[in-house]
Coordinates of C-alpha atoms and ligand atoms in Angstrom, one line a residue:
X27 CA -23.5 2.3 -10.7
X28 CA -24.7 0.2 -7.3
X29 CA -24.7 -3.5 -7.2
X30 CA -24.9 -6.3 -4.6
X31 CA -21.3 -6.5 -4.3
X32 CA -20.6 -2.6 -3.5
X33 CA -21.8 -1.1 -0.9
X34 CA -21.4 3.1 -2.0
X35 CA -22.9 4.5 1.4
X36 CA -19.5 2.5 3.7
X37 CA -16.8 3.3 1.4
X38 CA -18.5 7.4 1.8
X39 CA -18.4 6.8 5.9
X40 CA -15.1 6.3 5.0
X41 CA -13.2 9.1 2.5
X42 CA -15.7 11.0 6.0
X43 CA -14.0 9.3 8.5
X44 CA -10.7 9.7 6.9
X45 CA -10.6 13.5 6.2
X46 CA -12.3 13.6 9.5
X47 CA -9.0 11.7 11.3
X48 CA -6.4 12.6 9.3
X49 CA -6.0 9.9 8.0
X50 CA -6.2 12.0 4.1
X51 CA -7.2 14.6 2.4
X52 CA -7.0 16.4 -0.9
X53 CA -3.5 17.6 -2.5
X54 CA -4.0 20.9 -2.5
X55 CA -7.4 20.7 -1.3
X56 CA -7.1 25.2 -0.5
X57 CA -7.1 25.4 -4.0
X58 CA -10.1 23.2 -5.0
X59 CA -7.5 20.2 -5.2
X60 CA -5.1 18.7 -8.2
X61 CA -7.1 15.7 -9.9
X62 CA -6.1 12.4 -9.2
X63 CA -3.6 13.0 -6.3
X64 CA -4.1 12.1 -2.0
X65 CA -2.3 14.0 0.9
X66 CA -1.3 11.6 3.4
X67 CA -2.0 13.5 7.0
X68 CA -1.1 12.6 11.2
X69 CA -2.2 9.0 10.7
X70 CA -2.6 7.7 7.0
X71 CA 1.2 8.3 7.0
X72 CA 2.0 6.6 10.0
X73 CA 0.1 3.7 8.3
X74 CA 0.9 3.2 5.1
X75 CA 4.7 3.5 7.2
X76 CA 3.8 -0.3 9.0
X77 CA 2.9 -1.5 5.9
X78 CA 6.0 -0.2 4.0
X79 CA 8.0 -1.3 6.8
X80 CA 6.6 -4.6 6.6
X81 CA 7.1 -5.5 3.3
X82 CA 10.4 -4.9 3.7
X83 CA 11.1 -6.8 6.8
X84 CA 9.2 -10.1 5.0
X85 CA 10.7 -9.3 1.4
X86 CA 14.4 -8.6 1.8
X87 CA 16.4 -8.0 5.8
X88 CA 14.2 -12.3 6.7
X89 CA 15.3 -13.2 3.7
X90 CA 19.2 -14.2 2.3
X91 CA 18.5 -13.6 -1.2
X92 CA 16.5 -10.0 -1.5
X93 CA 18.9 -7.2 -1.3
X94 CA 17.0 -3.7 -1.7
X95 CA 17.9 -0.9 -3.9
X96 CA 16.0 3.3 -4.2
X97 CA 16.5 4.6 -7.7
X98 CA 15.7 8.2 -9.1
X99 CA 12.6 9.0 -10.3
X100 CA 13.8 10.2 -13.2
X101 CA 15.7 8.0 -15.8
X102 CA 17.6 7.9 -19.9
X103 CA 14.5 8.3 -21.7
X104 CA 16.6 5.6 -24.1
X105 CA 15.3 3.5 -21.0
X106 CA 11.7 4.2 -22.0
X107 CA 12.5 3.8 -25.1
X108 CA 13.6 0.3 -24.8
X109 CA 11.1 -1.4 -22.4
X110 CA 8.4 -0.2 -24.2
X111 CA 6.4 1.9 -23.1
X112 CA 7.7 5.1 -24.7
X113 CA 5.4 3.1 -27.9
X114 CA 3.0 1.1 -25.7
X115 CA 1.9 2.2 -22.1
X116 CA -1.1 3.5 -23.1
X117 CA -4.9 3.4 -22.7
X118 CA -7.5 4.0 -25.8
X119 CA -9.4 6.8 -25.4
X120 CA -13.0 8.3 -26.2
X121 CA -13.6 12.2 -25.8
X122 CA -17.7 13.3 -26.1
X123 CA -18.5 16.0 -27.9
X124 CA -20.8 16.9 -26.4
X125 CA -20.0 17.7 -22.8
X126 CA -16.1 16.9 -23.4
X127 CA -15.4 14.8 -20.6
X128 CA -12.2 12.6 -21.4
X129 CA -12.9 9.2 -21.2
X130 CA -11.6 5.4 -21.1
X131 CA -12.5 3.3 -23.2
X132 CA -12.1 0.2 -22.1
X133 CA -14.5 1.6 -19.1
X134 CA -18.1 3.2 -20.7
X135 CA -21.1 2.2 -19.8
X136 CA -24.1 0.7 -23.1
X137 CA -28.0 1.6 -23.2
X138 CA -29.7 -0.7 -25.3
X139 CA -26.9 -1.6 -27.2
X140 CA -25.5 1.9 -27.6
X141 CA -22.4 3.5 -25.9
X142 CA -23.3 6.1 -23.6
X143 CA -21.1 9.2 -22.0
X144 CA -20.9 8.1 -18.4
X145 CA -21.1 12.0 -17.7
X146 CA -24.3 13.7 -19.3
X147 CA -25.5 10.9 -20.9
X148 CA -24.4 11.8 -24.1
X149 CA -24.4 9.8 -27.2
X150 CA -22.2 12.0 -29.9
X151 CA -18.6 9.6 -28.7
X152 CA -15.4 10.7 -30.6
X153 CA -14.0 6.7 -31.6
X154 CA -10.8 5.8 -29.4
X155 CA -7.8 7.0 -29.6
X156 CA -4.0 5.9 -27.5
X157 CA -3.2 8.4 -24.7
X158 CA 0.2 7.7 -23.3
X159 CA -0.2 7.3 -19.7
X160 CA 3.8 9.0 -18.9
X161 CA 4.3 12.2 -17.7
X162 CA 6.3 14.2 -19.6
X163 CA 9.5 16.2 -18.3
X164 CA 12.4 18.4 -19.5
X165 CA 15.6 17.9 -17.9
X166 CA 18.0 21.0 -17.6
X167 CA 16.6 24.0 -19.0
X168 CA 16.4 24.7 -22.6
X169 CA 12.7 23.2 -23.5
X170 CA 14.1 20.7 -26.5
X171 CA 13.5 17.8 -27.9
X172 CA 17.1 16.2 -26.8
X173 CA 15.7 17.8 -23.2
X174 CA 12.9 15.1 -23.3
X175 CA 12.2 12.4 -20.1
X176 CA 9.4 11.4 -18.8
X177 CA 8.3 11.0 -14.6
X178 CA 8.6 7.0 -14.2
X179 CA 5.8 4.9 -13.8
X180 CA 7.3 2.2 -12.5
X181 CA 9.0 1.1 -9.8
X182 CA 11.0 -2.0 -12.1
X183 CA 13.2 -0.5 -14.9
X184 CA 15.5 1.3 -12.6
X185 CA 15.5 -2.5 -11.4
X186 CA 16.5 -3.8 -14.6
X187 CA 18.5 -1.4 -15.2
X188 CA 20.9 -1.6 -11.9
X189 CA 20.4 -5.2 -12.5
X190 CA 24.6 -6.0 -13.2
X191 CA 25.6 -3.5 -10.5
X192 CA 23.9 -4.9 -8.1
X193 CA 25.4 -8.1 -8.9
X194 CA 28.1 -7.8 -9.2
X195 CA 28.2 -6.3 -5.8
X196 CA 25.6 -8.1 -3.8
X197 CA 27.5 -11.1 -4.7
X198 CA 24.0 -12.8 -5.0
X199 CA 23.8 -16.3 -7.0
X200 CA 20.3 -16.8 -8.5
X201 CA 17.8 -16.8 -8.0
X202 CA 18.1 -13.8 -6.1
X203 CA 15.6 -9.9 -5.7
X204 CA 15.9 -7.1 -6.0
X205 CA 13.0 -5.1 -3.9
X206 CA 12.5 -1.1 -3.9
X207 CA 9.2 1.0 -2.7
X208 CA 8.9 4.0 -4.1
X209 CA 6.9 7.0 -6.2
X210 CA 5.0 6.4 -9.2
X211 CA 3.4 8.7 -11.9
X212 CA 1.4 7.7 -14.1
X213 CA -0.7 10.6 -16.0
X214 CA -4.6 8.3 -16.0
X215 CA -8.0 9.3 -17.9
X216 CA -10.1 9.0 -15.1
X217 CA -8.4 8.9 -11.6
X218 CA -11.1 7.7 -9.3
X219 CA -12.5 5.0 -6.3
X220 CA -10.6 8.0 -3.8
X221 CA -6.4 6.7 -4.3
X222 CA -7.2 3.5 -5.7
X223 CA -7.2 4.5 -8.6
X224 CA -4.2 7.7 -8.9
X225 CA -1.8 10.2 -11.3
X226 CA 1.3 9.8 -8.4
X227 CA 0.7 6.9 -6.0
X228 CA 3.3 4.7 -4.8
X229 CA 4.9 0.7 -5.5
X230 CA 6.5 -1.8 -3.8
X231 CA 7.8 -3.8 -6.3
X232 CA 10.5 -7.0 -5.7
X233 CA 12.1 -9.0 -9.3
X234 CA 13.4 -11.8 -8.1
X235 CA 15.2 -13.6 -11.1
X236 CA 15.8 -16.5 -11.8
X237 CA 17.2 -19.7 -14.4
X238 CA 14.4 -20.3 -17.5
X239 CA 13.2 -23.2 -15.7
X240 CA 12.1 -21.9 -12.9
X241 CA 9.9 -19.7 -13.6
X242 CA 6.3 -20.8 -13.1
X243 CA 7.2 -22.5 -10.4
X244 CA 8.3 -18.9 -8.9
X245 CA 5.3 -17.6 -10.1
X246 CA 3.4 -20.1 -8.1
X247 CA 4.8 -19.6 -5.0
X248 CA 5.1 -16.0 -4.8
X249 CA 1.5 -15.3 -5.6
X250 CA 1.2 -17.8 -2.8
X251 CA 3.4 -16.0 -0.1
X252 CA 2.3 -12.9 -1.8
X253 CA -1.7 -14.0 -1.1
X254 CA 0.3 -14.5 3.0
X255 CA 1.4 -11.0 3.6
X256 CA -2.4 -9.0 2.8
X257 CA -3.7 -12.3 5.5
X258 CA -0.5 -11.4 8.2
X259 CA -1.3 -7.7 7.3
X260 CA -4.9 -7.9 8.2
X261 CA -6.7 -8.7 4.7
X262 CA -8.7 -12.3 5.6
X263 CA -8.0 -14.8 1.8
X264 CA -12.0 -14.6 1.8
X265 CA -11.4 -10.8 0.8
X266 CA -8.4 -11.8 -1.6
X267 CA -10.0 -13.1 -5.1
X268 CA -6.7 -14.2 -7.6
X269 CA -7.6 -13.6 -11.5
X270 CA -5.4 -16.0 -13.8
X271 CA -5.2 -13.1 -16.7
X272 CA -6.1 -14.3 -19.8
X273 CA -3.7 -14.4 -22.3
X274 CA -5.5 -11.7 -24.8
X275 CA -5.3 -9.3 -21.6
X276 CA -1.1 -10.4 -20.7
X277 CA 1.8 -8.7 -22.2
X278 CA 3.0 -10.5 -24.8
X279 CA 6.6 -11.6 -23.4
X280 CA 4.9 -12.6 -20.2
X281 CA 4.1 -16.7 -19.3
X282 CA 2.0 -15.6 -17.4
X283 CA -0.2 -13.4 -14.7
X284 CA -2.3 -13.5 -11.7
X285 CA -3.3 -9.9 -11.1
X286 CA -4.5 -10.6 -6.9
X287 CA -8.0 -8.7 -6.6
X288 CA -9.5 -8.0 -2.4
X289 CA -13.1 -7.3 -2.5
X290 CA -13.4 -3.0 -1.6
X291 CA -17.4 -1.5 -1.4
X292 CA -16.8 0.0 -4.7
X293 CA -16.5 -3.8 -6.5
X294 CA -14.0 -5.9 -6.6
X295 CA -10.8 -4.4 -7.5
X296 CA -6.6 -5.3 -8.2
X297 CA -4.0 -5.2 -5.3
X298 CA -1.2 -6.5 -6.5
X299 CA 0.1 -8.3 -10.2
X300 CA 2.2 -10.9 -9.8
X301 CA 4.0 -11.4 -13.3
X302 CA 6.7 -14.0 -15.0
X303 CA 8.3 -11.6 -17.3
X304 CA 11.4 -13.9 -18.9
X305 CA 13.6 -12.4 -19.9
X306 CA 12.3 -9.3 -21.3
X307 CA 13.2 -6.8 -19.8
X308 CA 16.9 -7.5 -19.9
X309 CA 17.5 -8.4 -23.5
X310 CA 16.2 -5.2 -24.3
X311 CA 18.3 -3.2 -21.8
X312 CA 21.7 -5.2 -23.4
X313 CA 20.4 -5.1 -26.9
X314 CA 19.4 -1.3 -26.0
X315 CA 22.8 0.0 -24.4
X316 CA 25.1 -2.3 -25.7
X317 CA 26.2 -3.1 -22.3
X318 CA 25.5 -7.5 -20.9
X319 CA 23.0 -8.0 -18.6
X320 CA 23.7 -11.5 -18.8
X321 CA 24.7 -14.0 -15.3
X322 CA 27.5 -16.2 -15.2
X323 CA 26.7 -19.6 -13.7
X324 CA 30.1 -20.6 -12.2
X325 CA 29.5 -23.9 -12.0
X326 CA 27.7 -25.0 -15.5
X327 CA 30.4 -22.4 -17.0
X328 CA 26.8 -21.2 -19.1
X329 CA 26.2 -17.6 -19.6
X330 CA 22.5 -16.5 -20.0
X331 CA 20.1 -13.5 -19.4
X332 CA 18.6 -14.4 -16.6
X333 CA 13.8 -15.0 -16.0
X334 CA 12.0 -12.2 -13.8
X335 CA 9.0 -12.9 -11.6
X336 CA 7.8 -10.1 -10.9
X337 CA 5.1 -9.3 -7.6
X338 CA 4.3 -6.1 -7.8
X339 CA 2.2 -4.5 -5.6
X340 CA 0.6 -1.1 -4.1
X341 CA 1.2 1.1 -1.1
X342 CA -1.9 2.4 -1.6
X343 CA -3.9 0.4 -2.9
X344 CA -3.7 -2.0 -0.6
X345 CA -3.6 1.2 3.1
X346 CA -7.7 1.5 1.2
X347 CA -7.6 -1.7 1.2
X348 CA -6.5 -1.7 4.8
X349 CA -9.3 1.1 5.8
X350 CA -11.7 0.3 4.0
X351 CA -10.7 -4.1 5.8
X352 CA -11.1 -2.0 9.3
X353 CA -14.3 -0.1 9.3
X354 CA -16.7 -1.7 11.7
X355 CA -19.5 -0.2 13.2
X356 CA -20.9 -1.4 17.2
X357 CA -22.5 -0.5 20.1
X358 CA -20.0 0.8 23.5
X359 CA -20.9 1.6 26.7
X360 CA -21.1 4.9 27.5
X361 CA -19.5 6.5 30.8
X362 CA -23.9 5.6 31.9
X363 CA -23.9 2.1 31.0
X364 CA -26.2 3.2 28.8
X365 CA -25.1 1.4 24.7
X366 CA -24.3 4.1 21.9
X367 CA -22.8 3.3 18.8
X368 CA -19.0 3.8 17.5
X369 CA -17.6 3.8 15.1
X370 CA -14.1 1.2 15.4
X371 CA -10.8 0.9 13.1
X372 CA -10.3 -2.6 13.8
X373 CA -6.9 -3.2 12.2
X374 CA -4.6 -5.8 13.2
X375 CA -1.9 -3.6 15.9
X376 CA 1.2 -4.4 13.8
X377 CA -1.0 -1.7 11.1
X378 CA -2.8 0.7 13.2
X379 CA -0.2 3.9 13.5
X380 CA -0.7 4.4 17.2
X381 CA 0.1 1.5 19.1
X382 CA -0.9 2.6 22.4
X383 CA -3.1 5.4 24.2
X384 CA -1.8 6.5 27.7
X385 CA -4.1 8.3 30.1
X386 CA -4.2 9.5 33.1
X387 CA -7.1 9.2 35.0
X388 CA -7.4 12.6 35.7
X389 CA -5.3 15.4 34.4
X390 CA -5.3 17.4 37.4
X391 CA -3.7 14.7 39.5
X392 CA 0.0 15.6 39.2
X393 CA 1.2 12.0 40.6
X394 CA -1.9 10.2 38.5
X395 CA 0.0 13.2 35.0
X396 CA 3.3 12.5 36.1
X397 CA 3.2 8.4 36.1
X398 CA 1.4 7.5 32.7
X399 CA 4.2 10.6 31.5
X400 CA 6.7 8.0 32.6
X401 CA 4.5 4.4 31.4
X402 CA 4.3 7.3 27.8
X403 CA 8.7 7.2 28.2
X404 CA 9.5 3.7 28.4
X405 CA 6.8 2.2 26.4
X406 CA 8.2 5.6 23.2
X407 CA 11.3 3.6 21.9
X408 CA 9.2 0.6 20.6
X409 CA 6.7 1.6 19.4
X410 CA 4.0 5.2 18.8
X411 CA 2.3 5.7 21.5
X412 CA 0.0 8.7 22.2
X413 CA -0.4 10.5 25.0
X414 CA -3.7 12.1 25.8
X415 CA -5.5 13.7 29.6
X416 CA -8.9 15.3 28.0
X417 CA -12.3 14.5 28.8
X418 CA -14.1 11.3 30.4
X419 CA -12.1 8.3 29.3
X420 CA -14.6 6.5 27.9
X421 CA -14.9 9.8 25.6
X422 CA -10.9 8.6 25.1
X423 CA -11.2 5.3 24.0
X424 CA -13.7 6.3 22.4
X425 CA -11.8 8.4 20.0
X426 CA -8.7 6.0 21.0
X427 CA -11.5 2.8 18.7
X428 CA -12.1 5.6 16.3
X429 CA -8.5 5.8 14.3
X430 CA -7.1 2.5 15.2
X431 CA -5.4 2.2 18.3
X432 CA -5.8 -1.9 19.9
X433 CA -4.6 -0.4 23.1
X434 CA -5.3 1.6 26.4
X435 CA -3.5 2.5 29.3
X436 CA -5.0 4.1 32.1
X437 CA -3.3 4.7 34.9
X438 CA -5.4 5.8 38.2
X439 CA -4.9 6.0 42.4
X440 CA -4.4 2.2 42.4
X441 CA -1.3 2.1 40.0
X442 CA -0.9 5.4 42.8
X443 CA -0.8 2.4 45.6
X444 CA -3.3 3.7 47.3
X445 CA -5.4 0.3 47.5
X446 CA -2.0 -1.3 48.9
X447 CA 1.0 -2.7 47.5
X448 CA -0.9 -5.0 45.0
X449 CA -1.7 -2.7 43.1
X450 CA 0.7 -0.4 42.4
X451 CA 2.6 0.5 39.3
X452 CA -0.2 -2.2 37.8
X453 CA -2.4 0.3 35.3
X454 CA -5.5 -1.2 33.2
X455 CA -4.6 -2.3 30.3
X456 CA -8.0 -2.2 27.4
X457 CA -8.4 -3.7 24.4
X458 CA -10.1 -2.1 21.6
X459 CA -11.6 -4.6 19.5
X460 CA -13.0 -7.0 22.8
X461 CA -13.3 -3.7 25.0
X462 CA -11.8 -6.1 28.0
X463 CA -9.4 -4.5 30.4
X464 CA -7.7 -6.5 31.7
X465 CA -4.4 -5.1 35.6
X466 CA -1.1 -5.8 34.3
X467 CA 1.9 -4.4 35.4
X468 CA 3.8 -2.1 33.7
X469 CA 7.5 -3.7 34.1
X470 CA 5.4 -6.0 31.7
X471 CA 3.8 -4.0 29.7
X472 CA 6.3 -3.5 26.4
X473 CA 6.6 -7.2 26.9
X474 CA 3.4 -7.6 26.4
X475 CA 1.9 -5.7 23.7
X476 CA 5.2 -5.9 21.9
X477 CA 4.5 -9.5 21.0
X478 CA 1.3 -8.4 19.6
X479 CA 2.9 -5.9 17.2
X480 CA 5.7 -7.0 15.4
Ligands
LIG21 P1 -4.6 -0.8 -13.3 O1 -4.9 -2.2 -14.2 O2 -5.4 -1.0 -11.8 O3 -4.3 0.4 -13.5 P2 -2.0 -2.4 -13.5 O4 -2.7 -3.4 -13.8 O5 -2.3 -1.4 -15.0 O6 -3.2 -1.2 -13.1 P3 0.4 -2.9 -13.1 O7 1.3 -1.7 -13.9 O8 0.3 -4.5 -12.8 O9 -0.8 -2.2 -12.2 O10 1.2 -2.1 -11.6 C1 1.1 -2.2 -10.3 C2 0.3 -1.7 -8.9 O11 1.1 -0.9 -9.3 C3 -1.5 -2.3 -9.8 O12 -1.1 -3.4 -8.7 C4 -1.4 -1.7 -8.4 O13 -1.5 -1.5 -6.5 C5 -0.3 0.1 -8.2 N1 -1.1 0.7 -9.4 C6 -0.3 0.5 -10.4 N2 -1.9 2.2 -11.1 C7 -1.9 2.7 -10.2 C8 -3.3 4.0 -9.8 N3 -3.3 4.9 -10.5 N4 -3.0 5.1 -8.5 C9 -3.0 3.5 -7.6 N5 -2.3 2.8 -7.3 C10 -1.6 2.1 -8.7

């Protein structure tokens, strides 16, 4: 479906670039793929890592009040009973009796007031039924009822069930948070929009524990904090939308939820949920496990179950937003000065998979190559650097533009001192977006580039 707010053609170009340049591949592609699963290639894995590292830096390392953890994907089934996932983590589903497609009941289009199958146009649809989104599996050698558990559908629950251990060991006072990045699995009925809705994905979640009276205020401040994060990674505020989730669509225990949405080429869709979950999760686990999960306030001598505000973001959805935001087409001069079209990924330097490409002007001139190798060695401890000696320099620039490398450094005869000492040990630093070039000293390069990528 295409309307004023969607641009399927742009999306197609992005998907094709992702495959062509090694950002994202279909999982098990040589066997026909597996619906809802994706592999990140050499550039995709760098982009994803930069995003996760920056989130961790902002959420954990730059704060006194948040610590991290890394929980296991498999947990005791009792966790999923207590959290309510076993009972209610479902989507309504209908089947098309004509083409046998299985569809999400809330995503079925209507024609002349009647629901129709988006797959074949048929009108013979079943009544909606609940479908649990958790992947069921067996732990150990016997496949019986007692061995059942699930692949976690969110990372949050391991934070709740480890709340006491973290509290006792990290010695934090309220308000404080526990952050986690990790895989989650949901057997989505209709995976779609490239990696946007996958069956295996990664989440970046924070559970920020507080006193009951702080909950609503913290919900607001976390929403703002998270909006700022997206701006810091290159997603402008005017492409973000905050949806106040209406009462009817909110989990019954939540006192307020915002969805932070991004204007993807396929429509405005959720990147992250920021929810005030009250004391629901800890209370459920305290009840079901029989273990106290309370907090003791030394000053007031009160004992209570903390409330929690949860900003929960998707790694894959944010990576996709970064790619969609970065994709651009413009023109650049070729070797002879003639304008030609170029594809450029305008990533924020902080997120770019490769920060700097280093080019000896000619590959068959040993002193140029040796100098270029020296520059690579100088920069490598600080950033991901790519060395490229093949082809005309313009073409080498173009290849880097297409994968979003913000800086290019060219080593030429001036660098070797052939025009005198003044230019010796200086290089051309080229900027991806403006295509401007400047002459800088090799010894200044690390400092100039580090300031831009950190
Ligand atoms: P949706 O309504 O799109 O299914 P949700 O509201 O169920 O998402 P949450 O349970 O709030 O999602 O999960 C938190 C975050 O995890 C989401 O904002 C999203 O970024 C990410 N996420 C959830 N489901 C998927 C999925 N199937 N594929 C990729 N990311 C996902």
